[in-house]
XYZ file of C-alpha atoms in Angstrom:
651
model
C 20.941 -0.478 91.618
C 23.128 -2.430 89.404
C 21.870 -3.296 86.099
C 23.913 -6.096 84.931
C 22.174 -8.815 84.010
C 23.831 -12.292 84.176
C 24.252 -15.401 82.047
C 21.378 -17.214 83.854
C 19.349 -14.514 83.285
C 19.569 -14.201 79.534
C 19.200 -18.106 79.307
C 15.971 -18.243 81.639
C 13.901 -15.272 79.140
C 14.233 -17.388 76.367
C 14.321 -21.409 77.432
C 13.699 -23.276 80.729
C 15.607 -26.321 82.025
C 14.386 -30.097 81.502
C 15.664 -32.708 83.618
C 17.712 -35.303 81.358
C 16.364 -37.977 83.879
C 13.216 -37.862 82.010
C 14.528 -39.546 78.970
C 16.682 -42.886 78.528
C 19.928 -41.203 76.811
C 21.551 -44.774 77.290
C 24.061 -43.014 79.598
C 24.924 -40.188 77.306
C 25.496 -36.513 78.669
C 24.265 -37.267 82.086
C 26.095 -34.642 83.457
C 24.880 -32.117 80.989
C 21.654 -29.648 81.099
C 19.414 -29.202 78.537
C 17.100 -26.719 77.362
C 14.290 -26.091 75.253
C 13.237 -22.693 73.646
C 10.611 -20.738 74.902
C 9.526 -19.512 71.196
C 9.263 -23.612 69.880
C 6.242 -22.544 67.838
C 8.124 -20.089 66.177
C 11.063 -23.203 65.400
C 7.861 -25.314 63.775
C 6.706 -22.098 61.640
C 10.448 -21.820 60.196
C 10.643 -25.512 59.397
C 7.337 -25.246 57.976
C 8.185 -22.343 55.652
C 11.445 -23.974 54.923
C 9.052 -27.247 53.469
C 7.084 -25.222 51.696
C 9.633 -23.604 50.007
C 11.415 -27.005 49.674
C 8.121 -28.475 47.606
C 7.938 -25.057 45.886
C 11.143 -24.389 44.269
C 12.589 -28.190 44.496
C 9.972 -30.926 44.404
C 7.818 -32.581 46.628
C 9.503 -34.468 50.142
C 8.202 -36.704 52.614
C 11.393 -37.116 54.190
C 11.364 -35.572 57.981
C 13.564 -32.933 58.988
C 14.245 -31.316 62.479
C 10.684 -31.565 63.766
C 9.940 -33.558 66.624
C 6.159 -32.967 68.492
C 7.610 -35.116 71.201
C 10.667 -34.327 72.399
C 10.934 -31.393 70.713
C 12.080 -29.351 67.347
C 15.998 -29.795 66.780
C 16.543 -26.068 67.159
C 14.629 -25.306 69.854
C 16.735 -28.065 71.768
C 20.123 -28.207 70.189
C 19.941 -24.121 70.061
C 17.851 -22.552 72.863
C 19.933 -19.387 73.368
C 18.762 -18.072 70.148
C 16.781 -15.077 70.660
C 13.063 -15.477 70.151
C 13.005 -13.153 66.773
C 15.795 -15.401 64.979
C 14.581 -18.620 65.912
C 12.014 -18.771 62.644
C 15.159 -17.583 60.401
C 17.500 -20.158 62.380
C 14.996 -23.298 61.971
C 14.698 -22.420 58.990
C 18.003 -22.564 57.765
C 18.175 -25.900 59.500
C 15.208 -27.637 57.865
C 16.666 -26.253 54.361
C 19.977 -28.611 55.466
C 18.184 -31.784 56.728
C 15.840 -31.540 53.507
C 19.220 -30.999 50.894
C 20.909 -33.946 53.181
C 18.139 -36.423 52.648
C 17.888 -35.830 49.144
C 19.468 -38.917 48.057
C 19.832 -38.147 44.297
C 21.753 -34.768 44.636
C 25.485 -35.396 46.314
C 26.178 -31.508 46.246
C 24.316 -28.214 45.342
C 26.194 -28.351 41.592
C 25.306 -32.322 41.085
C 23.774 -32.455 37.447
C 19.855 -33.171 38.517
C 18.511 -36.960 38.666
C 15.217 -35.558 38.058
C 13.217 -32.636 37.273
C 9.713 -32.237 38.528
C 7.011 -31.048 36.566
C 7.058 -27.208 36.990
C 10.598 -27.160 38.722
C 14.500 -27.171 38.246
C 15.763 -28.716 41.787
C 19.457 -27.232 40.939
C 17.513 -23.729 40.749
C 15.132 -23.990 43.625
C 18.098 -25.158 45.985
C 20.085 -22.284 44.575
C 17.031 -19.872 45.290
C 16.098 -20.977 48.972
C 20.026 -20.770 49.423
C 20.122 -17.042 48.058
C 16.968 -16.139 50.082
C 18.370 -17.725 53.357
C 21.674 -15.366 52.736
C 19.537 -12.472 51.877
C 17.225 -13.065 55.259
C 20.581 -13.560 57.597
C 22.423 -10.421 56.175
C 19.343 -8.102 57.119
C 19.132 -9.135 60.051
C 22.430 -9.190 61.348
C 25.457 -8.059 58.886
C 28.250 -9.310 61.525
C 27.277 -12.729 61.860
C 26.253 -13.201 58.541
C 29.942 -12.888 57.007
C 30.794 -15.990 59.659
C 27.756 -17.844 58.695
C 28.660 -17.130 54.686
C 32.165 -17.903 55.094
C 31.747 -21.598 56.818
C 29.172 -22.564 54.387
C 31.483 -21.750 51.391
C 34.352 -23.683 53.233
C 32.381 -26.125 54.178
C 31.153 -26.705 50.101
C 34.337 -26.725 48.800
C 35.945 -29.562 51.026
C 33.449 -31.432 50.826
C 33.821 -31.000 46.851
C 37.431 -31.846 47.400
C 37.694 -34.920 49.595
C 34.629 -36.778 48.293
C 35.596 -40.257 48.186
C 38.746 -39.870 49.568
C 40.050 -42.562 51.309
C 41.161 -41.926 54.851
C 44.508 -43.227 56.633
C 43.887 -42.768 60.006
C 40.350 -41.380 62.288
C 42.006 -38.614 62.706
C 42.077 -37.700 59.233
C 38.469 -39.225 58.748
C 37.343 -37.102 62.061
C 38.683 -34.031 60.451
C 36.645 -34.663 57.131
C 33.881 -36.012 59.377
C 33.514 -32.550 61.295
C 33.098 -30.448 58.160
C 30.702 -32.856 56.631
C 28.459 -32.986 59.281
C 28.750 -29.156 59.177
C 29.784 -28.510 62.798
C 30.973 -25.319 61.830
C 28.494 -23.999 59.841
C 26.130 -24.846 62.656
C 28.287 -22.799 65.188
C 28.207 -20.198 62.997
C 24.274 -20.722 62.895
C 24.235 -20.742 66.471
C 26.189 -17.453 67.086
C 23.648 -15.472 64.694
C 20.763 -16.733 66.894
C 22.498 -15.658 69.686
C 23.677 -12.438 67.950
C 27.186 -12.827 69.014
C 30.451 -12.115 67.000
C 33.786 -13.740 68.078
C 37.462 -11.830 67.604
C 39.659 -14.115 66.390
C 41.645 -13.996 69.983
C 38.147 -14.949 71.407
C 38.315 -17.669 68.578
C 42.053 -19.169 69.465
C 40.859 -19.309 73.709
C 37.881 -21.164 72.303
C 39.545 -23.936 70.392
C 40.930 -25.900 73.170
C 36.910 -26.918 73.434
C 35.158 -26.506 70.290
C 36.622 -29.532 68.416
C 36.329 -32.077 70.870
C 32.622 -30.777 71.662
C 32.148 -30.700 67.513
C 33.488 -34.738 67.841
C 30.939 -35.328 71.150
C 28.332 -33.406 68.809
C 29.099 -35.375 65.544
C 29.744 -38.983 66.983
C 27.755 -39.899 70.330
C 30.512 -42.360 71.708
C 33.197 -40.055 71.781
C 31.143 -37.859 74.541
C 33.956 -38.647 77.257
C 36.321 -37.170 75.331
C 34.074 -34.284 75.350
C 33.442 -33.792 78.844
C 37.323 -34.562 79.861
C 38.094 -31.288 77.601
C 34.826 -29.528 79.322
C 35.749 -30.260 82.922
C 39.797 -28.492 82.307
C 38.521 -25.312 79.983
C 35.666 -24.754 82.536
C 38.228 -25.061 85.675
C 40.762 -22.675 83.754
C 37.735 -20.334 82.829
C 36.659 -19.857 86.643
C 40.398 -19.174 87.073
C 40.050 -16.621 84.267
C 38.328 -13.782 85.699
C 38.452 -11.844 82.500
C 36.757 -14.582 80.708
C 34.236 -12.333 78.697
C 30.201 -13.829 79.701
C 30.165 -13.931 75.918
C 32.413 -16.646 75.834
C 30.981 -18.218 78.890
C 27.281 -18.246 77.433
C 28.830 -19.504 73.924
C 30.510 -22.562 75.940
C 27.032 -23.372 77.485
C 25.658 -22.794 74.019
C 27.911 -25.693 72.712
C 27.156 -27.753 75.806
C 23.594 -27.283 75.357
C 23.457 -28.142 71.714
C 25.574 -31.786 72.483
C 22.152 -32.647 74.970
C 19.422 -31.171 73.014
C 20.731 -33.212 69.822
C 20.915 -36.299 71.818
C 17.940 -35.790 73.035
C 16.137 -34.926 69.719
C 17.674 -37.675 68.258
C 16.022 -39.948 70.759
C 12.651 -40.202 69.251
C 12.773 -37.840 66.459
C 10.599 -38.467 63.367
C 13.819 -38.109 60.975
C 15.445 -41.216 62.721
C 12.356 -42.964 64.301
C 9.235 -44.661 61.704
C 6.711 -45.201 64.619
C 6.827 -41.446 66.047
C 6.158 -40.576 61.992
C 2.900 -38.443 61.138
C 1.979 -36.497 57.539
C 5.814 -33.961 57.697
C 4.020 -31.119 55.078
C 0.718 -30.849 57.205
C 2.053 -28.033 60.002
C 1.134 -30.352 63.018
C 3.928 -29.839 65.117
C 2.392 -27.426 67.576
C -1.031 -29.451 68.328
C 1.086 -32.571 68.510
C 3.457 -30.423 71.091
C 0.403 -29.057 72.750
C -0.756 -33.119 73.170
C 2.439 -35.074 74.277
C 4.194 -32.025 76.105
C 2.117 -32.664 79.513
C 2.290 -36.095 79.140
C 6.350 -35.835 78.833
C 7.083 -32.825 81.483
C 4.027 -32.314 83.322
C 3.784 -28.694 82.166
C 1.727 -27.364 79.379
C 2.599 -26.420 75.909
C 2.600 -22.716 74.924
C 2.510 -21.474 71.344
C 4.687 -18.065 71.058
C 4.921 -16.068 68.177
C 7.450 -13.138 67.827
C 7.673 -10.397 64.912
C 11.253 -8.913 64.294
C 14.433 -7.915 66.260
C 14.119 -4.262 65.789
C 10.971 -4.247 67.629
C 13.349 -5.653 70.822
C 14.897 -3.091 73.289
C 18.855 -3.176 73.296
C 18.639 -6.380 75.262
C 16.143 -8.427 73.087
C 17.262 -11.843 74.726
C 15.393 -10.435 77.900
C 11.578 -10.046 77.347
C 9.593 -7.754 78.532
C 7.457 -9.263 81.277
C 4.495 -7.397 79.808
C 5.430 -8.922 76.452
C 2.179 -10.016 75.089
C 2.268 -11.739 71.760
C -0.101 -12.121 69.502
C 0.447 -13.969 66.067
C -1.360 -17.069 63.897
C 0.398 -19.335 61.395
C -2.843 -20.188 60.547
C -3.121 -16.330 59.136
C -1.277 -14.634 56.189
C -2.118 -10.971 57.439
C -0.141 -9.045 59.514
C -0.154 -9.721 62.608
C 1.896 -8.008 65.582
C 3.899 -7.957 68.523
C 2.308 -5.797 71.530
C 3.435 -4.627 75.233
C 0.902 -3.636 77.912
C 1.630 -0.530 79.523
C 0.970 -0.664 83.783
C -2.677 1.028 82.825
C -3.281 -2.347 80.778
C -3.273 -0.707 77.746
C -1.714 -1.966 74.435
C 1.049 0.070 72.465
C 1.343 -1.097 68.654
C 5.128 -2.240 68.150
C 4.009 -3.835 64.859
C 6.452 -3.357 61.345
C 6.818 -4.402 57.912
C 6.315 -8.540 58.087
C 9.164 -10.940 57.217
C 9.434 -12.897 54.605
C 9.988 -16.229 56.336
C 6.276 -15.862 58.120
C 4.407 -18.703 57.420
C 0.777 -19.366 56.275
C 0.098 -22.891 57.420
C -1.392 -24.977 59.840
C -3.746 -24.047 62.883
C -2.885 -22.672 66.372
C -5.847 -20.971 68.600
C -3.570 -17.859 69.485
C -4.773 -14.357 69.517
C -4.414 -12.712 65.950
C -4.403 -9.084 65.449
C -4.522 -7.309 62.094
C -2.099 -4.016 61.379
C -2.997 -1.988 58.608
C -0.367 0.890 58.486
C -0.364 3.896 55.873
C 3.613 3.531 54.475
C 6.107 5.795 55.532
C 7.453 8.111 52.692
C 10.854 6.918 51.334
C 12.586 7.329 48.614
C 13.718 3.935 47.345
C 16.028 3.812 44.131
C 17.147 1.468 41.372
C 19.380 -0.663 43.004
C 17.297 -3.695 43.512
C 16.114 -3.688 39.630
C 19.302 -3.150 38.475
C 21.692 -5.904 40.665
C 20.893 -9.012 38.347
C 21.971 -7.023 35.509
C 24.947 -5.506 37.293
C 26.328 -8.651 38.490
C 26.172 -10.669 34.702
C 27.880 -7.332 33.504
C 30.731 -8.093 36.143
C 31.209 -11.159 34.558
C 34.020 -11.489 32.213
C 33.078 -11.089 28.382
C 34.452 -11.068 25.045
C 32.947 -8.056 24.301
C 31.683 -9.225 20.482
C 29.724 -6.404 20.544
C 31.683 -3.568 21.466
C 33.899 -5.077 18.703
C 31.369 -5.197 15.817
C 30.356 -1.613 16.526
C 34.038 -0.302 16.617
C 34.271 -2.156 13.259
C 30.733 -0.368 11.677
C 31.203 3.006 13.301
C 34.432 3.900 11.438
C 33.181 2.475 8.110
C 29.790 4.207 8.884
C 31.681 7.274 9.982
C 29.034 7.269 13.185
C 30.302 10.292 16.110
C 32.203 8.720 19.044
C 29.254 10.411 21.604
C 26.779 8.242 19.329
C 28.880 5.102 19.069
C 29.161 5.472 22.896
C 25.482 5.623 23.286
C 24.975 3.094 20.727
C 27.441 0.596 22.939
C 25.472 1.234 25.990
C 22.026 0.351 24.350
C 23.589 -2.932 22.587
C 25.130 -3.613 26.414
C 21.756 -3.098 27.962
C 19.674 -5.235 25.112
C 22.681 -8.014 25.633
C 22.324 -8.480 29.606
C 18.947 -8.258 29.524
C 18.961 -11.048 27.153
C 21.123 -13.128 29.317
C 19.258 -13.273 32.493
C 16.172 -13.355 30.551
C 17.613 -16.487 28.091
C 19.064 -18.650 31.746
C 16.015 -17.753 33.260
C 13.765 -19.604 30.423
C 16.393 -22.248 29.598
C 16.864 -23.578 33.398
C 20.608 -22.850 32.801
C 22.603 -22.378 35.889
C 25.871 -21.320 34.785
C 26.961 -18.346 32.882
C 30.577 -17.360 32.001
C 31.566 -20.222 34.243
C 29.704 -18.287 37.044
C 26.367 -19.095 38.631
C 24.105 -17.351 36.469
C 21.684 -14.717 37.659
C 18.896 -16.203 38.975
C 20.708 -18.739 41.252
C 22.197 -15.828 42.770
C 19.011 -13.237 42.961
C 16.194 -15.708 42.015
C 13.794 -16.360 38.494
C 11.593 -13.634 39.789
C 13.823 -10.400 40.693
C 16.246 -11.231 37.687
C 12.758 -11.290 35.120
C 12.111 -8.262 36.549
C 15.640 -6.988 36.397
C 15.683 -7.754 32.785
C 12.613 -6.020 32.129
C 14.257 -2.617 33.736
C 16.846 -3.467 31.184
C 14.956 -3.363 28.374
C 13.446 0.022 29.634
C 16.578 1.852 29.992
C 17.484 0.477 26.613
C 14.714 2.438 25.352
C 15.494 5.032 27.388
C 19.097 5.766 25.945
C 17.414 5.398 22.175
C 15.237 8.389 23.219
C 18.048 10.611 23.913
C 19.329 9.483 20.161
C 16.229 10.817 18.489
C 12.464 9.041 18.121
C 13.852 7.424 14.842
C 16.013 5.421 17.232
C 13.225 4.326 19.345
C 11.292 3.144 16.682
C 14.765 1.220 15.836
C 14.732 -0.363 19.330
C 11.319 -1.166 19.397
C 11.146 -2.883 16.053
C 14.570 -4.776 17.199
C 12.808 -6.188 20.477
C 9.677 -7.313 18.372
C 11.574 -9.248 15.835
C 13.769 -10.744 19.193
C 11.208 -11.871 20.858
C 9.361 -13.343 17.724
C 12.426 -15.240 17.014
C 12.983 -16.357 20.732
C 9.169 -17.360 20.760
C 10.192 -19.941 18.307
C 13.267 -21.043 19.847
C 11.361 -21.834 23.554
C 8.513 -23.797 21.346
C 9.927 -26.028 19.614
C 12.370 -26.905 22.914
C 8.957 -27.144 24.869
C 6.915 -29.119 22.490
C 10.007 -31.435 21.480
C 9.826 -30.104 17.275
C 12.711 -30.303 15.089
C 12.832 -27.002 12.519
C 13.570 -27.727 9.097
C 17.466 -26.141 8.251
C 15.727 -23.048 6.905
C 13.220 -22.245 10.005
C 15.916 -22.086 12.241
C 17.814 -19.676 10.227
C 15.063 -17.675 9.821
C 14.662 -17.719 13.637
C 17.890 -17.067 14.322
C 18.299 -14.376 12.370
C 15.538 -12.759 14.466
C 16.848 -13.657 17.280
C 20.332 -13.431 17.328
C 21.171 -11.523 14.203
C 18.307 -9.276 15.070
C 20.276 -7.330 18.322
C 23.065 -6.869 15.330
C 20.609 -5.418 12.811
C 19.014 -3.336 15.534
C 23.167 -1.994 16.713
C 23.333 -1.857 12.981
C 20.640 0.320 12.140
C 20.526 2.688 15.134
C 24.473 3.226 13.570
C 23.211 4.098 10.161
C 21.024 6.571 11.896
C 23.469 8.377 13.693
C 26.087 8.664 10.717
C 27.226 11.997 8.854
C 28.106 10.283 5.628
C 25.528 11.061 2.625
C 27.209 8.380 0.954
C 24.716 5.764 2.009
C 21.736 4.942 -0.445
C 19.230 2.060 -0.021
C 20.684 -0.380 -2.054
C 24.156 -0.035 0.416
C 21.766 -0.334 3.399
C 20.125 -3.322 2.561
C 23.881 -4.676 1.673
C 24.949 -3.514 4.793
C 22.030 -5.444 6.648
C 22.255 -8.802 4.124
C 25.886 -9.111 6.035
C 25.254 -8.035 9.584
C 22.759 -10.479 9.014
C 24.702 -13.139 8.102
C 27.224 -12.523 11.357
C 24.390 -13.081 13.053
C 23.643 -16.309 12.188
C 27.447 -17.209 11.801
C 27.699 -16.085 15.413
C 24.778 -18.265 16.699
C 25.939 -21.587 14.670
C 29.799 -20.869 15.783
C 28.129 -20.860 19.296
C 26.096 -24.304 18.896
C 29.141 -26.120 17.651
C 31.181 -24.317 20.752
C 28.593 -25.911 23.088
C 29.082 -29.719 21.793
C 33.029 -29.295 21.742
C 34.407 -26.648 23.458
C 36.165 -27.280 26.739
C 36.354 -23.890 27.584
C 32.994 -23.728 26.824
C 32.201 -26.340 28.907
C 33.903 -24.904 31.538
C 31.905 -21.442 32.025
C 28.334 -23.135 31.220
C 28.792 -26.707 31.348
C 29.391 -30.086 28.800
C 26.755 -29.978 25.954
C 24.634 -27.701 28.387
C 22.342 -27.069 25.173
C 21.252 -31.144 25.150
C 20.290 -30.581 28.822
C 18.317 -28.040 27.826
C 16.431 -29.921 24.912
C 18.096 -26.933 22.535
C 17.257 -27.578 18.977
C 20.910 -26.498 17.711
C 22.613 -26.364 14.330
C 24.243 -29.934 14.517
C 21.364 -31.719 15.879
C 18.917 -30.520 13.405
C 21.103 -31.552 10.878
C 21.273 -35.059 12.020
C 17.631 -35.374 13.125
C 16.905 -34.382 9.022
C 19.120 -37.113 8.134
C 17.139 -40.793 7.852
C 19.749 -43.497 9.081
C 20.030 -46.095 11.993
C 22.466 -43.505 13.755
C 19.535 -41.037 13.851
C 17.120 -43.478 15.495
C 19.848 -44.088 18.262
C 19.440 -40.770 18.243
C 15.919 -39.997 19.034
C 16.067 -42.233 21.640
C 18.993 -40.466 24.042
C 17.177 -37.384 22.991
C 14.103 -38.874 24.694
C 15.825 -40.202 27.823
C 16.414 -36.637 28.327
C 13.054 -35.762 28.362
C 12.268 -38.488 30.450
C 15.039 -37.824 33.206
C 15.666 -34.425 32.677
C 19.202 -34.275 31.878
C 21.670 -36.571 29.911
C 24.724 -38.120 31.772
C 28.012 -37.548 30.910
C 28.475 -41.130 28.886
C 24.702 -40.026 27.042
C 26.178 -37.329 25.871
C 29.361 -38.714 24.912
C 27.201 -41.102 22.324
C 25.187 -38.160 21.275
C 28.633 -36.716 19.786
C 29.400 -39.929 18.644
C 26.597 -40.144 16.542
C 26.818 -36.969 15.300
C 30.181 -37.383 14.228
C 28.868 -40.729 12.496
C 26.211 -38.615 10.594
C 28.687 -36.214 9.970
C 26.518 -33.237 11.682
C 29.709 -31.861 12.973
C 31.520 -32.062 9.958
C 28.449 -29.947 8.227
C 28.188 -27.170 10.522
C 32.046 -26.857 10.554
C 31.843 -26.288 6.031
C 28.802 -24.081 6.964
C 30.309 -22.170 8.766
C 33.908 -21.634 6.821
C 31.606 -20.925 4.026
C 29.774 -18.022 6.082
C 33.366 -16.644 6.777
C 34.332 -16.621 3.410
């Protein structure tokens, strides 16, 4: 008996067929068919997470996104070949990109913020759900994911490029209009649900369709075009016998998403007031459950589904004794079960996902798994990749420098200077992640900095690790060198202390507190590279009186290297470049200059306070705010001061 199982097949298991007479599409895609997932529930728990997240990490919303209780969640109609265990992942992906296009105040994911809500850094939270949503689609499916990462980066950047760009034909403005809309990143959506990859020969017999079904998809009234280009590919495909079914299911996939998007569109909450109802509340499934008979006639089932390894090796068709049994209303673990032909039930249950969702109610079946773990040997690499990718960044290496400089002087061992260069590396990035992390700054070395890449909470714990292997590498020097380290982090974190309270609590430091914190903080990694080097070295030559020399200097570089860095900040364009203009204003920094002129009594300084409290109020200063903030420290002559302070510190 032949096995094979065809195209209608795999689309039946996971959506059923709705008759596009039921709705008034104003003429549009009557020839077309449209589907709706099977797994729907499991599209309104991935918007719902997605929300959640959204108000989490980026601010509250009220603005609707793809669900629709009536006609239907956008992915479950615009994408209902994905298989049941990605639809959660793929909805939410999609709410994430309705949410970040309704945001009105943010033109693009690097947009300097319009406002910051209380307890949140909207450029951070977007960069967060954006890192999980790569981190989700790569463990899941590796293949896809590289398409899916690879539009979305393409996508960014022309957008970036042709913003406001004025358009001399519709050709040109369709072209732009495709990519904006994100056509292609939705394809690339659509082949992860389906779990399909496409060689770039399967690519080039494609195109002939996929841009004028991207046009159809993106502007309504060009549909004719659309279906003109459908009608010729589908008579040269039935001439094709070696058309792959991939291909053929992929070209219903992009028919299917023109009709379901219509569809949606028809009376979707997004688009339509009156169909509105409270978007954050997790109704969608008891609103399905009421309008879906009154729509179709049939009744609204609420399907759950746990992951794709728990599928056979053709997950799109389900098991007809597939039973599942899941809540959203439940944060336990809950499972996916199959019924044997004796009517028993085999656990098929794993670890749960991170996009499940705790919201709203449903009256399914819930079963709780409590498993012993497995035994597994899991390593280092997850505490160390924040720190590994800021040490891939490019550097000046100040440090390695400074110890080059002391170690000959100090006649210090090379094994020791090596260790000594390793513990001053580790104490550095640590620092870093730890410092963007507390300062809500998102670039570093002109690169996104850790935490928009791995999140606040992995990198905080990556920097810890740091600081433990720090420790770690002073052990093998000897315990004097671990009472070095430890005395180092105290008086680092003492200073820093300072540093974060007068940002939080808006205090200016006299001129000689924030010396004396910044010789803790900054000068104190120097003392500490400083002292474990005195430690290690063979000369005898050395008495107190030299050390406390010695220490009087490298504490002076230390504060020489934190005011250099303040003035770098306000007038730097390279600086600018790798972590933004006057990023340390955004930030409500206390720095050098602006201490100076907040100590100084004149009109300029009362023009002064005030663009100092706009950014309080706003969360950021514009690029003209900060422009008069330099002018006004110029008029002071702030920058004039720190540039004599700091010849005088060089000598």
């Amino acid at each position: 008996m032949s096995t094979h199982i065809s195209s209608q097949q795999l689309d039946d298991a996971v959506s059923f067929t709705v008759p596009l007479s039921k709705y008034d599409t104003d003429g549009l895609c009557m020839n077309y068919t449209l589907r709706r997932h099977n797994w729907e529930a499991e599209a309104n728990a991935g918007s719902h997470e997605a929300r959640l997240d959204w108000a989490k990490y980026v601010g509250p919303t009220e603005q609707f996104g793809g669900c629709s209780p009536i006609n239907g969640n956008f992915s479950a109609l615009a994408l209902p070949l994905t298989k049941p265990e990605r639809m959660r992942l793929v909805a939410y992906v999609l709410e994430y990109i309705f949410l970040h296009d309704s945001d009105g105040q943010h033109d693009d994911f690097d947009h300097p913020e319009q406002q910051e809500w209380k307890g949140t850094n909207p450029t951070l939270g977007r960069a967060q759900i954006q890192a999980k949503i790569m981190k989700e689609i790569t463990s899941v499916d590796q293949a896809c994911a590289e398409r899916f990462k690879r539009t979305f980066k393409e996508a960014i950047a022309i957008i970036l490029r042709e913003k406001g760009k004025r358009f001399g034909s519709l050709d040109e403005y369709l072209d732009f209009r495709l990519i904006d809309a994100g056509t292609s990143v939705i394809e690339a959506l659509l082949l992860f649900g389906m779990g399909v990859t496409l060689t770039e020969e399967e690519d080039a017999q494609l195109e002939p369709i996929r841009k004028p079904g991207f046009i159809a998809l993106t502007l309504a009234n060009d549909y004719l075009s659309f279906d003109r280009e459908y009608l010729e590919f589908s008579d040269s495909g039935r001439e094709n016998e070696n058309m792959s079914q991939k291909l053929s299911r992929h070209l219903y996939a992009l028919e299917y998403q023109i009709s379901g998007n219509v569809v949606w569109s028809l009376n979707s909450p997004r688009y339509h007031p009156e169909a509105r109802y409270a978007p954050n509340a997790g109704l969608e499934d008891e609103l399905t459950a009421k309008s879906m008979p009154e729509a179709l006639g049939i009744n609204y089932e609420a399907r759950f589904i746990r992951k794709a390894e728990e599928y056979p090796d053709q997950p799109s068709v389900i098991n007809p004794h597939l039973r599942i049994v899941n809540s959203r209303k439940s944060s336990a673990e809950t499972c996916l079960t199959t019924s044997d032909e004796t009517g028993s039930i085999s656990d098929s249950s794993d670890s749960r996902s991170s996009l499940d969702s705790a919201s709203s109610s449903s009256e399914i079946e819930q079963t709780v798994v409590i498993r012993s773990p497995k035994s597994a040997s899991l390593d280092s690499r997850h505490a160390r990749a924040p720190v590994e990718y800021i040490k891939s960044l490019p550097s000046g290496g100040a440090r390695d420098v400074f110890i080059n400089a002391l170690a000959i002087w100090l006649n210090v061992p090379p094994l020791a200077v090596s260790r000594v260069k390793s513990i001053g590396n580790r104490l550095h990035s640590a620092s870093l992640i730890l410092d963007d992390v507390e300062d809500g700054s998102n670039l570093r070395r002109g690169e996104p900095a850790a935490h928009a890449v791995f999140g606040a909470a992995q990198t905080i714990n990556s920097g810890c690790y740091e600081l433990v292997r720090a420790v770690e590498e002073a052990r093998q020097l000897g315990l004097d060198s671990i009472e070095i380290v430890l005395e180092g982090l105290d008086e680092l974190h003492v200073g820093r202390s300072y540093d974060l309270y007068w940002t939080q609590n808006n205090l200016c430091p006299s001129d000689n507190e924030y010396l004396e914190m910044v010789k803790k903080k900054t000068g104190g990694l120097f003392l500490l590279l400083t002292r474990l080097l005195l430690t290690c070295s063979t000369s005898k030559k050395f008495n107190k009186h030299i050390i406390s020399d010695v220490e009087d200097l490298v504490s002076l570089i230390g504060i020489q290297y934190q005011i250099r860095d303040d003035y770098q900040n306000l007038c730097s364009k390279d600086y600018a470049e790798k972590k933004g203009f006057c990023q340390d204003l955004d930030e409500s920094k206390f720095s050098f200059p602006l201490i100076h002129a907040l100590n100084v009594q004149s009109e300029s300084t009362h023009l002064l306070r005030e663009l100092l409290q706009r950014r309080r109020d706003a969360g950021h200063l514009s690029y003209e705010q900060k422009k008069l903030v330099l002018k006004q420290l110029d008029r002071i002559g702030s920058m004039s001061y720190t540039r004599e302070t700091l010849k005088r510190l060089e000598g």
